[in-house]
PDB file of C-alpha atoms and ligand atoms in Angstrom:
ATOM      1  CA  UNK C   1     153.779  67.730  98.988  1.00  0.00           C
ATOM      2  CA  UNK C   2     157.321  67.777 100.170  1.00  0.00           C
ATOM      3  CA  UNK C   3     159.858  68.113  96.801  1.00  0.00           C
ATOM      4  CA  UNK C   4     163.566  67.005  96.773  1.00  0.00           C
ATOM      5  CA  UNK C   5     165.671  68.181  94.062  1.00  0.00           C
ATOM      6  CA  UNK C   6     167.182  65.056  92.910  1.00  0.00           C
ATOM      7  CA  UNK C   7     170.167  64.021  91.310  1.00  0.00           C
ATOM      8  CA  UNK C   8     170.073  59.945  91.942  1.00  0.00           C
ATOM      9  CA  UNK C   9     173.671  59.707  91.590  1.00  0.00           C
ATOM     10  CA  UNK C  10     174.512  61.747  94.480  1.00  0.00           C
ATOM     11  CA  UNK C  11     174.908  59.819  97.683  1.00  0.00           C
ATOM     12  CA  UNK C  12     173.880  63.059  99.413  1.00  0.00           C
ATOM     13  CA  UNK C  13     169.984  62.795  97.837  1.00  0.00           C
ATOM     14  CA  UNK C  14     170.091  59.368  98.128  1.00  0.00           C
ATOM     15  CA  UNK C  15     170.683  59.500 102.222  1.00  0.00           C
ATOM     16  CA  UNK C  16     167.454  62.215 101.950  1.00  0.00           C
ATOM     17  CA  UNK C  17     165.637  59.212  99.799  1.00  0.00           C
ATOM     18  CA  UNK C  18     166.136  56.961 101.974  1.00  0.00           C
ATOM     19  CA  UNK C  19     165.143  58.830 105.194  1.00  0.00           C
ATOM     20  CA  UNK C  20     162.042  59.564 102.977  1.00  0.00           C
ATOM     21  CA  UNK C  21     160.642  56.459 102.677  1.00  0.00           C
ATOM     22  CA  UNK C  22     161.777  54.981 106.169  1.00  0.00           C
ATOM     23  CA  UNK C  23     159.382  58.011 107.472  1.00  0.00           C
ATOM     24  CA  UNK C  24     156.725  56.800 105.024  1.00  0.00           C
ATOM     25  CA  UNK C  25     156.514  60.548 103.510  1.00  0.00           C
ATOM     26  CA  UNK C  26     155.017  61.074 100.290  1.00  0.00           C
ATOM     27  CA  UNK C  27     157.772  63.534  98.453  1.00  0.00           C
ATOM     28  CA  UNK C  28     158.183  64.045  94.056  1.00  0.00           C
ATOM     29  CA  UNK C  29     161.799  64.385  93.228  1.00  0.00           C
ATOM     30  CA  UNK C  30     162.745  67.601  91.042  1.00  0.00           C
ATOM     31  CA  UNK C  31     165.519  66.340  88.480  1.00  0.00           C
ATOM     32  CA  UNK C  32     168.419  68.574  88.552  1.00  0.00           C
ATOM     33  CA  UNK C  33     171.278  68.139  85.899  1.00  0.00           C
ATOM     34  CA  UNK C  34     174.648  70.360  86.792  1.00  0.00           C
ATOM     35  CA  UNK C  35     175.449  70.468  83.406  1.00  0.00           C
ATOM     36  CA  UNK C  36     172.429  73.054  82.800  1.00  0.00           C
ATOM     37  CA  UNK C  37     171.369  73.860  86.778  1.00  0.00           C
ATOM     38  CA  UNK C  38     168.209  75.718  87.575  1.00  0.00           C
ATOM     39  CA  UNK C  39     167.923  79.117  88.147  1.00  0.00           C
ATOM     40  CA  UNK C  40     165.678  78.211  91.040  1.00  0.00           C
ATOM     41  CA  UNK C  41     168.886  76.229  91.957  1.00  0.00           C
ATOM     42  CA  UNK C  42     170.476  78.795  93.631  1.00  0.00           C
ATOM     43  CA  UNK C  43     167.601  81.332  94.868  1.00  0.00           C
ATOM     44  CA  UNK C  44     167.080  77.795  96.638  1.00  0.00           C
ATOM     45  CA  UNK C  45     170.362  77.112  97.775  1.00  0.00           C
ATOM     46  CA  UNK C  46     173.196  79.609  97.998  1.00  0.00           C
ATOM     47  CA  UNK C  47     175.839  77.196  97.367  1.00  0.00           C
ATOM     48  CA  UNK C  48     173.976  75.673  94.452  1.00  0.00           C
ATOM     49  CA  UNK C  49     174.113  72.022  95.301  1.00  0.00           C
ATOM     50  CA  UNK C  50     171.979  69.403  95.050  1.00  0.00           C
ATOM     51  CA  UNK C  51     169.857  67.677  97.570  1.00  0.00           C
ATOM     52  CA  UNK C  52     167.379  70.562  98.298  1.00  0.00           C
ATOM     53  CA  UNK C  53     164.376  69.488 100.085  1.00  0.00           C
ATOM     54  CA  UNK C  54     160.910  71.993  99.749  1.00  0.00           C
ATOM     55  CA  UNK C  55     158.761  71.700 102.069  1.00  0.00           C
ATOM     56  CA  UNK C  56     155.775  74.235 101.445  1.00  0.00           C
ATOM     57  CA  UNK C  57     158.093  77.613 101.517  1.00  0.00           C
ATOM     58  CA  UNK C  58     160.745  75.993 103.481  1.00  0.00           C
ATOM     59  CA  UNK C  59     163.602  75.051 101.514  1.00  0.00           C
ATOM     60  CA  UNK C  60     166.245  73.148 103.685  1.00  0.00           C
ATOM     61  CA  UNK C  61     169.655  72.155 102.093  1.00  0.00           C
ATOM     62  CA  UNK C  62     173.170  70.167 102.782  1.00  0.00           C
ATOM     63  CA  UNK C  63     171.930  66.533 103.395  1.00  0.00           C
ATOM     64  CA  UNK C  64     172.762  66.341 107.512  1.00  0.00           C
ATOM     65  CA  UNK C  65     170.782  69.734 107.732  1.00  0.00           C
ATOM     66  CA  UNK C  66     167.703  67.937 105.667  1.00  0.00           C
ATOM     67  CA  UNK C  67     168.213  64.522 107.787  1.00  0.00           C
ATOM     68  CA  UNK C  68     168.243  66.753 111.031  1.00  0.00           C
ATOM     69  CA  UNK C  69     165.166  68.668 110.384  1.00  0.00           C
ATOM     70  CA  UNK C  70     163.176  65.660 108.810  1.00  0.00           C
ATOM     71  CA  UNK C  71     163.624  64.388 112.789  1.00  0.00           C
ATOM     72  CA  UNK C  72     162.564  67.491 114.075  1.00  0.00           C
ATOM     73  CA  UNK C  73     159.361  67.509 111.509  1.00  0.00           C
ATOM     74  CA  UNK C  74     158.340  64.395 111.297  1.00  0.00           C
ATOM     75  CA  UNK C  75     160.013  62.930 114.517  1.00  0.00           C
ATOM     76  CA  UNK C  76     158.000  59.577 113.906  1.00  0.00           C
ATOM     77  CA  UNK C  77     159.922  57.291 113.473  1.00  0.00           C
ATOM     78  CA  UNK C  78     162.423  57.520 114.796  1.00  0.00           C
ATOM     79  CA  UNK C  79     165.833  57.288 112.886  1.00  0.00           C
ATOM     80  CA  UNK C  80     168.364  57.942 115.391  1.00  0.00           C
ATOM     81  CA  UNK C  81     169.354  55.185 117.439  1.00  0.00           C
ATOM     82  CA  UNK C  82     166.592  54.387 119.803  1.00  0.00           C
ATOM     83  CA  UNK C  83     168.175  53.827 123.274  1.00  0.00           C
ATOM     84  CA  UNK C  84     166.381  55.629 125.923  1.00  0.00           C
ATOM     85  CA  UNK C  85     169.547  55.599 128.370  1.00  0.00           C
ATOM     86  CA  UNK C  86     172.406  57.455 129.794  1.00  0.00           C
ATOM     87  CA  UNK C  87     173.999  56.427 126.570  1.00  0.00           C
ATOM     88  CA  UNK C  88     172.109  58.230 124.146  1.00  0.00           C
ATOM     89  CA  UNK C  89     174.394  61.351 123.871  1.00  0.00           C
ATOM     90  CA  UNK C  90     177.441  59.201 123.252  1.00  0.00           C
ATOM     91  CA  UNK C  91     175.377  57.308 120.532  1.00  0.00           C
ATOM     92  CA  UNK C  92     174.016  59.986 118.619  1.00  0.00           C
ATOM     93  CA  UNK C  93     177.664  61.470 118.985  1.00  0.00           C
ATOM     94  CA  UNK C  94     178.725  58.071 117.109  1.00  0.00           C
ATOM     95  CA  UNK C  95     176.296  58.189 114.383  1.00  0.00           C
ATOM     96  CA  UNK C  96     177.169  62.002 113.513  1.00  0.00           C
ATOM     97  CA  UNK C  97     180.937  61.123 113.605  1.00  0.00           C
ATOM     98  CA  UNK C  98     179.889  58.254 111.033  1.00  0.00           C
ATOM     99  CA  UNK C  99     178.239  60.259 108.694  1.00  0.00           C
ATOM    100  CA  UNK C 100     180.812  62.937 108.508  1.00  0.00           C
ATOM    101  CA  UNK C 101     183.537  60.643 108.046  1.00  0.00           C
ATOM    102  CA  UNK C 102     181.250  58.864 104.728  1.00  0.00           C
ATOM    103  CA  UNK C 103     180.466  62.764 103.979  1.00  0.00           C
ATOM    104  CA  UNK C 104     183.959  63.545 103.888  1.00  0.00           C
ATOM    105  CA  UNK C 105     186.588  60.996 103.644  1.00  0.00           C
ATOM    106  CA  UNK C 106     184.144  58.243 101.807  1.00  0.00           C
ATOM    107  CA  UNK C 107     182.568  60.725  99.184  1.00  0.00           C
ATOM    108  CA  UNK C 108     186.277  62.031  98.223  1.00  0.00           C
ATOM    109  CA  UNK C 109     188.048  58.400  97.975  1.00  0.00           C
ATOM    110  CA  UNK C 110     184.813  57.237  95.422  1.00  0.00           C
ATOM    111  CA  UNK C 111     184.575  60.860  93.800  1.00  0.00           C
ATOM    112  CA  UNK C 112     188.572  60.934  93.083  1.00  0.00           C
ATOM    113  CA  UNK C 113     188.252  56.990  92.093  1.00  0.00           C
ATOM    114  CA  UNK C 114     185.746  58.298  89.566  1.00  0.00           C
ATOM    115  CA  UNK C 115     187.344  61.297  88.535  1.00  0.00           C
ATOM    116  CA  UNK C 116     190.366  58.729  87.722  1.00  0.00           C
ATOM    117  CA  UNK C 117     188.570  55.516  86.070  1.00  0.00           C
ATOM    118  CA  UNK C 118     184.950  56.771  84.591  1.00  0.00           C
ATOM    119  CA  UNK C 119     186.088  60.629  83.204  1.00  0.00           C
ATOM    120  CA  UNK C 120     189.473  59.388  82.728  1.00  0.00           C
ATOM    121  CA  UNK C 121     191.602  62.516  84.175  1.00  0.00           C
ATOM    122  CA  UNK C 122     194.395  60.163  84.395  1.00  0.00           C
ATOM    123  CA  UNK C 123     196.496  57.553  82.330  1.00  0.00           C
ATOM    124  CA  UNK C 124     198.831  54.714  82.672  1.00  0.00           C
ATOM    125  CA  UNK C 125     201.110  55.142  85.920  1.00  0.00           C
ATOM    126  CA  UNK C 126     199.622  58.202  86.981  1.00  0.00           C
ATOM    127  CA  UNK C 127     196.206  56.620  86.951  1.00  0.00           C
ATOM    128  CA  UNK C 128     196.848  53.277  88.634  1.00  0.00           C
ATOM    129  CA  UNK C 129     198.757  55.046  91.130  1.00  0.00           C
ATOM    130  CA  UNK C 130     195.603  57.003  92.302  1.00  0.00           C
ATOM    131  CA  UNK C 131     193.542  54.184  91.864  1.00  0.00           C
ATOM    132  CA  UNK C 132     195.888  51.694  94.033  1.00  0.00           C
ATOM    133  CA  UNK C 133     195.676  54.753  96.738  1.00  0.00           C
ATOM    134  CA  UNK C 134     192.258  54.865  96.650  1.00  0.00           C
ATOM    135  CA  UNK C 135     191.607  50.980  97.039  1.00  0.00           C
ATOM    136  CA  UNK C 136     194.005  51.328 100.317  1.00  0.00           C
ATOM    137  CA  UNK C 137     191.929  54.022 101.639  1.00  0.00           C
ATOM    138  CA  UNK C 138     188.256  52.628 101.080  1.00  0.00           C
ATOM    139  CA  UNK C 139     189.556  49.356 102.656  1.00  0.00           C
ATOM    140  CA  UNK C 140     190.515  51.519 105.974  1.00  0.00           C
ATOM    141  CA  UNK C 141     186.989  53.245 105.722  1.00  0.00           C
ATOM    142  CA  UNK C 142     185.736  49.532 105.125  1.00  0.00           C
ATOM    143  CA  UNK C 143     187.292  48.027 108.183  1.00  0.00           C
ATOM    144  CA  UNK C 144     186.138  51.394 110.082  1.00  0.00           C
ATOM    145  CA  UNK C 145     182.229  50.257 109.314  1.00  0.00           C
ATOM    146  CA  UNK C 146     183.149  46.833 110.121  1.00  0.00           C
ATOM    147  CA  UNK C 147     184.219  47.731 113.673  1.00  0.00           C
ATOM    148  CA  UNK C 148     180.522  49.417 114.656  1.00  0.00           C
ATOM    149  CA  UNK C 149     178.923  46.202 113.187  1.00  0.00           C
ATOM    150  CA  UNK C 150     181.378  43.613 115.539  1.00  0.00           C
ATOM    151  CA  UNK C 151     178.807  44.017 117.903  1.00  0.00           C
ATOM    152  CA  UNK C 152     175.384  44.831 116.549  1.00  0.00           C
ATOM    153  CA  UNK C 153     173.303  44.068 113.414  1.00  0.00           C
ATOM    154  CA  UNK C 154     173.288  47.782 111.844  1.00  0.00           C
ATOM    155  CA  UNK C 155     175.584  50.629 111.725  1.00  0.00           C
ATOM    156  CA  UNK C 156     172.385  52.545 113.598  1.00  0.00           C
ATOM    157  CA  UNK C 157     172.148  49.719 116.582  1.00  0.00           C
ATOM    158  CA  UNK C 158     169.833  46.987 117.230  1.00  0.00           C
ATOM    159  CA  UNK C 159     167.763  48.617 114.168  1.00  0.00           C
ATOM    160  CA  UNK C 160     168.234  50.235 110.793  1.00  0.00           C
ATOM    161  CA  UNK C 161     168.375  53.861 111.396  1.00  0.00           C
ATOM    162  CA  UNK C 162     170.461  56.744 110.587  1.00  0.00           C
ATOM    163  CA  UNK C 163     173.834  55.807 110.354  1.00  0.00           C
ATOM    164  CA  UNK C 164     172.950  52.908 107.981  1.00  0.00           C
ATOM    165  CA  UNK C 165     171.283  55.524 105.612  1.00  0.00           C
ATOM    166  CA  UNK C 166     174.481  57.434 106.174  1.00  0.00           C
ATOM    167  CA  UNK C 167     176.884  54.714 104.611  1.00  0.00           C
ATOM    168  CA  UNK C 168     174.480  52.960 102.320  1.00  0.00           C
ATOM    169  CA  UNK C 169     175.483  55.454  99.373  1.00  0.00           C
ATOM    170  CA  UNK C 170     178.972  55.602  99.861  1.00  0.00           C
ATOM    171  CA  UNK C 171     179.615  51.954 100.913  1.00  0.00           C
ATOM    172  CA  UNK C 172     177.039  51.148  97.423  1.00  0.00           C
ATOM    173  CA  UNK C 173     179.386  53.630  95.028  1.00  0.00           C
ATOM    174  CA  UNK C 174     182.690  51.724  96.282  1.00  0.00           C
ATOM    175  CA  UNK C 175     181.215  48.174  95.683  1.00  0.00           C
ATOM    176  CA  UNK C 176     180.216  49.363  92.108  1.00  0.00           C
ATOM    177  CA  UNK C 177     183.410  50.183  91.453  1.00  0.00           C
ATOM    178  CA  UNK C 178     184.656  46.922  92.053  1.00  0.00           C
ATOM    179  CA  UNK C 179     185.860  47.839  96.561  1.00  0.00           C
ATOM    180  CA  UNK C 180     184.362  44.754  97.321  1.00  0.00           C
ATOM    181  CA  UNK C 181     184.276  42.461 100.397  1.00  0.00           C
ATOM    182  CA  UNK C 182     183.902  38.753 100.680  1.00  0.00           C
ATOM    183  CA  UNK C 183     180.382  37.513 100.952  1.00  0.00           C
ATOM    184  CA  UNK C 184     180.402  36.945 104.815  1.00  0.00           C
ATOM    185  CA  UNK C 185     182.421  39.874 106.062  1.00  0.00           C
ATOM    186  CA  UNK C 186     179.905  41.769 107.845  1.00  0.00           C
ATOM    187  CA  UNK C 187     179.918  44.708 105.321  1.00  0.00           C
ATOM    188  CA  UNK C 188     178.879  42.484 102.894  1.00  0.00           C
ATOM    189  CA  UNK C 189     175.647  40.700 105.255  1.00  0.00           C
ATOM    190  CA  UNK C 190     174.831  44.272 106.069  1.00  0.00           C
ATOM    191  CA  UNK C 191     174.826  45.545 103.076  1.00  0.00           C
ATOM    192  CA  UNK C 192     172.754  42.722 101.638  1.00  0.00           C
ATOM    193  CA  UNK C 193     170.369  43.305 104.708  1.00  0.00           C
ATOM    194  CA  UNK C 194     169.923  47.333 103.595  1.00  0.00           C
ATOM    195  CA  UNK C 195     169.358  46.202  99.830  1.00  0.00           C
ATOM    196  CA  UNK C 196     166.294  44.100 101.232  1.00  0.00           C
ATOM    197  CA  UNK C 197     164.303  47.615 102.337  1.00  0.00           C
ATOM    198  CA  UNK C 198     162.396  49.200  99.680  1.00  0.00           C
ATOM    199  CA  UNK C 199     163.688  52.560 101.336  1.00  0.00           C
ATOM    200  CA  UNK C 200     167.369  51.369  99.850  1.00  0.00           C
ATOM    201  CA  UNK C 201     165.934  49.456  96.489  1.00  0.00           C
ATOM    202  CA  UNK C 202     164.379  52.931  95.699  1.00  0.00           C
ATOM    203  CA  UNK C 203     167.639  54.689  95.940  1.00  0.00           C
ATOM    204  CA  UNK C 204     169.611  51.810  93.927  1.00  0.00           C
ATOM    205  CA  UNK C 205     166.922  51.736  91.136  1.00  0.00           C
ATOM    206  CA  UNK C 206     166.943  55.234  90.394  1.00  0.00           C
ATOM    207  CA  UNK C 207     170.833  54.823  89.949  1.00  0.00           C
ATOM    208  CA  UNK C 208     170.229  52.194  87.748  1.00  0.00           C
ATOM    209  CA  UNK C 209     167.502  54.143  85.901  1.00  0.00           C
ATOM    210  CA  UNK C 210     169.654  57.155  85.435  1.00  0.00           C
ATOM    211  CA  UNK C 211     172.893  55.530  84.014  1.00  0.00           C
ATOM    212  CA  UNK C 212     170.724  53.553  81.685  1.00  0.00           C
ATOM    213  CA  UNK C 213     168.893  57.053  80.352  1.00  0.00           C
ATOM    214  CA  UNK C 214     172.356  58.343  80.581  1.00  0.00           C
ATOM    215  CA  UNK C 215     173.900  55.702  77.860  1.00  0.00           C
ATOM    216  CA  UNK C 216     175.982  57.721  75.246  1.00  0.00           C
ATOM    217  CA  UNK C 217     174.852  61.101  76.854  1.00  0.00           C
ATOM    218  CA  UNK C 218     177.854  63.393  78.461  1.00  0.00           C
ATOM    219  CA  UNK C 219     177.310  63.838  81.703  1.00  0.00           C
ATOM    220  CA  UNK C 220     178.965  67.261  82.079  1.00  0.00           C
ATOM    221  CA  UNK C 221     182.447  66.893  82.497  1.00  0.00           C
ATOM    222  CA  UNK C 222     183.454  70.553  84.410  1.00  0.00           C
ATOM    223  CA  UNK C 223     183.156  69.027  87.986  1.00  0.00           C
ATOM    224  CA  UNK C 224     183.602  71.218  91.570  1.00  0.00           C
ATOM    225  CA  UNK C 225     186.470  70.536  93.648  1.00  0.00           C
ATOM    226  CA  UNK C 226     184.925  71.439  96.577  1.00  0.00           C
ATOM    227  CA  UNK C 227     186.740  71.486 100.028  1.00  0.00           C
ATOM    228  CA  UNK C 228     187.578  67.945 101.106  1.00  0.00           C
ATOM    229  CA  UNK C 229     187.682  66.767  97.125  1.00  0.00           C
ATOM    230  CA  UNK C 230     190.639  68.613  96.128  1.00  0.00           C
ATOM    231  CA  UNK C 231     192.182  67.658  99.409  1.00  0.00           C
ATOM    232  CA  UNK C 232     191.918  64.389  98.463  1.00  0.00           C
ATOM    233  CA  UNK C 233     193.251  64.654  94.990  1.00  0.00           C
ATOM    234  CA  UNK C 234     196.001  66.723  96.405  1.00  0.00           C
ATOM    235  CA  UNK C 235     196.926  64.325  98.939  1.00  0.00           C
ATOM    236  CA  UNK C 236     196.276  61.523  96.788  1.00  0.00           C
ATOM    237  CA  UNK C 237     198.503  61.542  93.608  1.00  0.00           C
ATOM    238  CA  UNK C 238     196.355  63.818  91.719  1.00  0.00           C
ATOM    239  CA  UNK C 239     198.065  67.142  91.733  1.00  0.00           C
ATOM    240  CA  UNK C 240     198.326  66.734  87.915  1.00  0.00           C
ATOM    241  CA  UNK C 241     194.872  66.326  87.984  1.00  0.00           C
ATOM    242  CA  UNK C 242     193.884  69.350  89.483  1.00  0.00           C
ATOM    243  CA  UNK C 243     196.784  71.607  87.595  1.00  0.00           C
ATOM    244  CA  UNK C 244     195.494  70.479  83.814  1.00  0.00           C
ATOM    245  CA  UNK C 245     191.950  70.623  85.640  1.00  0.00           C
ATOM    246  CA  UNK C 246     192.407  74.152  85.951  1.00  0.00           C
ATOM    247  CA  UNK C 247     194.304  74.830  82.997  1.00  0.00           C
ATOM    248  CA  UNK C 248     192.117  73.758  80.356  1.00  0.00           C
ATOM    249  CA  UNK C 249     188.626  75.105  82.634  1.00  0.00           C
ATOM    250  CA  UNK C 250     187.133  71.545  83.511  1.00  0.00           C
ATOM    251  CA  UNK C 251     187.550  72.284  87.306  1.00  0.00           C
ATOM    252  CA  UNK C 252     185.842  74.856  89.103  1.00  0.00           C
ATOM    253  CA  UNK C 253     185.523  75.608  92.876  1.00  0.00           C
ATOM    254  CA  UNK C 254     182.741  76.077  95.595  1.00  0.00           C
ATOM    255  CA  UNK C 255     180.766  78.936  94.765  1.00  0.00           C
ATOM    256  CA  UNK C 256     180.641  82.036  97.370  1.00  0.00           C
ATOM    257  CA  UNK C 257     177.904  83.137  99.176  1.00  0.00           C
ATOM    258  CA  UNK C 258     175.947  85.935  97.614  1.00  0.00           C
TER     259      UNK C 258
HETATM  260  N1  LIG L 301     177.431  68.739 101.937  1.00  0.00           N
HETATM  261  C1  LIG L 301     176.440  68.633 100.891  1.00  0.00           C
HETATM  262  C2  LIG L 301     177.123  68.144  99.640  1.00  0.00           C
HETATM  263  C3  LIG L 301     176.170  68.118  98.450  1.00  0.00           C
HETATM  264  C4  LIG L 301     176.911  67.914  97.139  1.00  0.00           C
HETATM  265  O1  LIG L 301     178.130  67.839  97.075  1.00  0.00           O
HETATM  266  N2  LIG L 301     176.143  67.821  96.067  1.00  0.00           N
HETATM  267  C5  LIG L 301     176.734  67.721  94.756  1.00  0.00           C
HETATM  268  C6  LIG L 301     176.108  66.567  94.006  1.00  0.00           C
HETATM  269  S1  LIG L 301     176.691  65.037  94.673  1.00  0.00           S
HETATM  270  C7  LIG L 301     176.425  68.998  94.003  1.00  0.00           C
HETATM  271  O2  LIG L 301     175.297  69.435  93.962  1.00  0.00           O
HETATM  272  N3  LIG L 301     177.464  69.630  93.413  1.00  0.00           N
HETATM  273  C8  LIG L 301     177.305  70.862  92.711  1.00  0.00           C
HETATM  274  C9  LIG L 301     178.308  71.002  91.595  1.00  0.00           C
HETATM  275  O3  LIG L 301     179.043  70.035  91.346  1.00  0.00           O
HETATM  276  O4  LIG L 301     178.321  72.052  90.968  1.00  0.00           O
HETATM  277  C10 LIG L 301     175.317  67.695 101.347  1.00  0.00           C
HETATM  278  O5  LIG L 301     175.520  66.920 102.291  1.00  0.00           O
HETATM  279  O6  LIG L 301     174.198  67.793 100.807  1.00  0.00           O
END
């Protein structure tokens, strides 16, 4: 049976969930806590990061490289969008650009707004200035979603698909911390519609599972600045951040390629 190393907190297994159970494929999920990772971890995955997906011998990581060769594997159905025309290309070209701007831009703006108002790496000026940066930047990446659904029902097309189980984790973290839009914008219908798929229920419930089993427990607080993160924090106000981050050990960085 197909295994995905599982943290249900991470956007990036939850966009592997969700593709999952839209493909009707039976799969266990492997718990992985970074506090104490694995060995198998990184014999797995030489950058050590969670989702890994197992299929037999085959271990496939990074969650665009899992989506990508779920399609190739199991190529029924379909998630892409499903326009059999001279537009294709361009679509597919859309859908990829989507779901490397939520890989990128959306992950940083929730991880730094995290960083800021759940571990508290900030305080009083300092933190509201990140946070009032961060609530300018997830409206932009709001209004950027909000353009591709002017003039169809899902982020994917005329049906749910790929890019919607691109943005559903981001566009979920920034409503839970309080990014929200009014009840008809069309971010809000569409996100309503994606919470109506059991695909997308799983993936919210085993959030809700975890922080309830993670009530009073650390979650461990030395967190990776990778790449695009520490750009953000940089960019963003958080310079202090990343300076006492490094100082006192509670930062580390991407891990190189043995
Ligand atoms: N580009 C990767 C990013 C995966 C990623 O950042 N995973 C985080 C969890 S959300 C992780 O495992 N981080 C390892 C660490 O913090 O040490 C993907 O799309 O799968």
């Amino acid at each position: 049976m197909l295994k995905l190393f599982d943290i249900p907190l991470s956007p990036f297994a939850q966009k592997v969930k969700i593709a999952l159970i839209e493909k009707d494929l039976e799969f266990e999920t492997v718990p992985v806590s970074l506090a104490s990772p694995p060995e198998e971890l990184t014999k797995l995955n030489p950058r050590a990061e969670v989702p890994i997906l197992l299929d037999g011998d085959t271990a496939v990581w990074d969650s665009t490289i899992i989506l990508d060769y779920l399609e190739d594997r199991f190529p029924e159905p379909g998630l892409w969008p499903q326009v059999a025309t001279e537009r294709s290309p361009a679509e597919r070209a859309r859908v990829r650009e989507l779901e490397e701007v939520c890989d990128t831009h959306f992950d940083a703006v929730n991880w730094g707004g995290y960083e800021v108002a759940f571990f508290q790496r900030a305080e009083g000026e300092e933190a509201a200035a990140i946070l009032a940066t961060a609530e300018r930047q997830v409206a932009r990446l709001q209004a950027f979603l909000e353009r591709q659904l002017e003039s169809q029902p899902w982020l994917n097309g005329p049906d749910f698909g790929r890019a919607d189980l691109a943005a559903y984790p981001f566009v979920a973290a920034a409503w839970a911390m309080g990014h929200r839009r009014p009840e008809d914008a069309p971010l809000a219908i569409w996100l309503g519609k994606c919470l109506e798929r059991a695909s997308v229920q799983r993936a919210r419930d085993d959030v809700r599972q975890f922080l309830a089993e993670q009530q009073g427990a650390p979650i461990g607080r030395r967190r990776t600045y990778r790449g695009y993160r520490l750009d953000w924090m940089m960019r963003s106000g958080g310079r202090g951040i990343v300076e006492r981050g490094i100082a006192d050990e509670t930062i580390a960085f991407s891990k190189e390629i043995e």
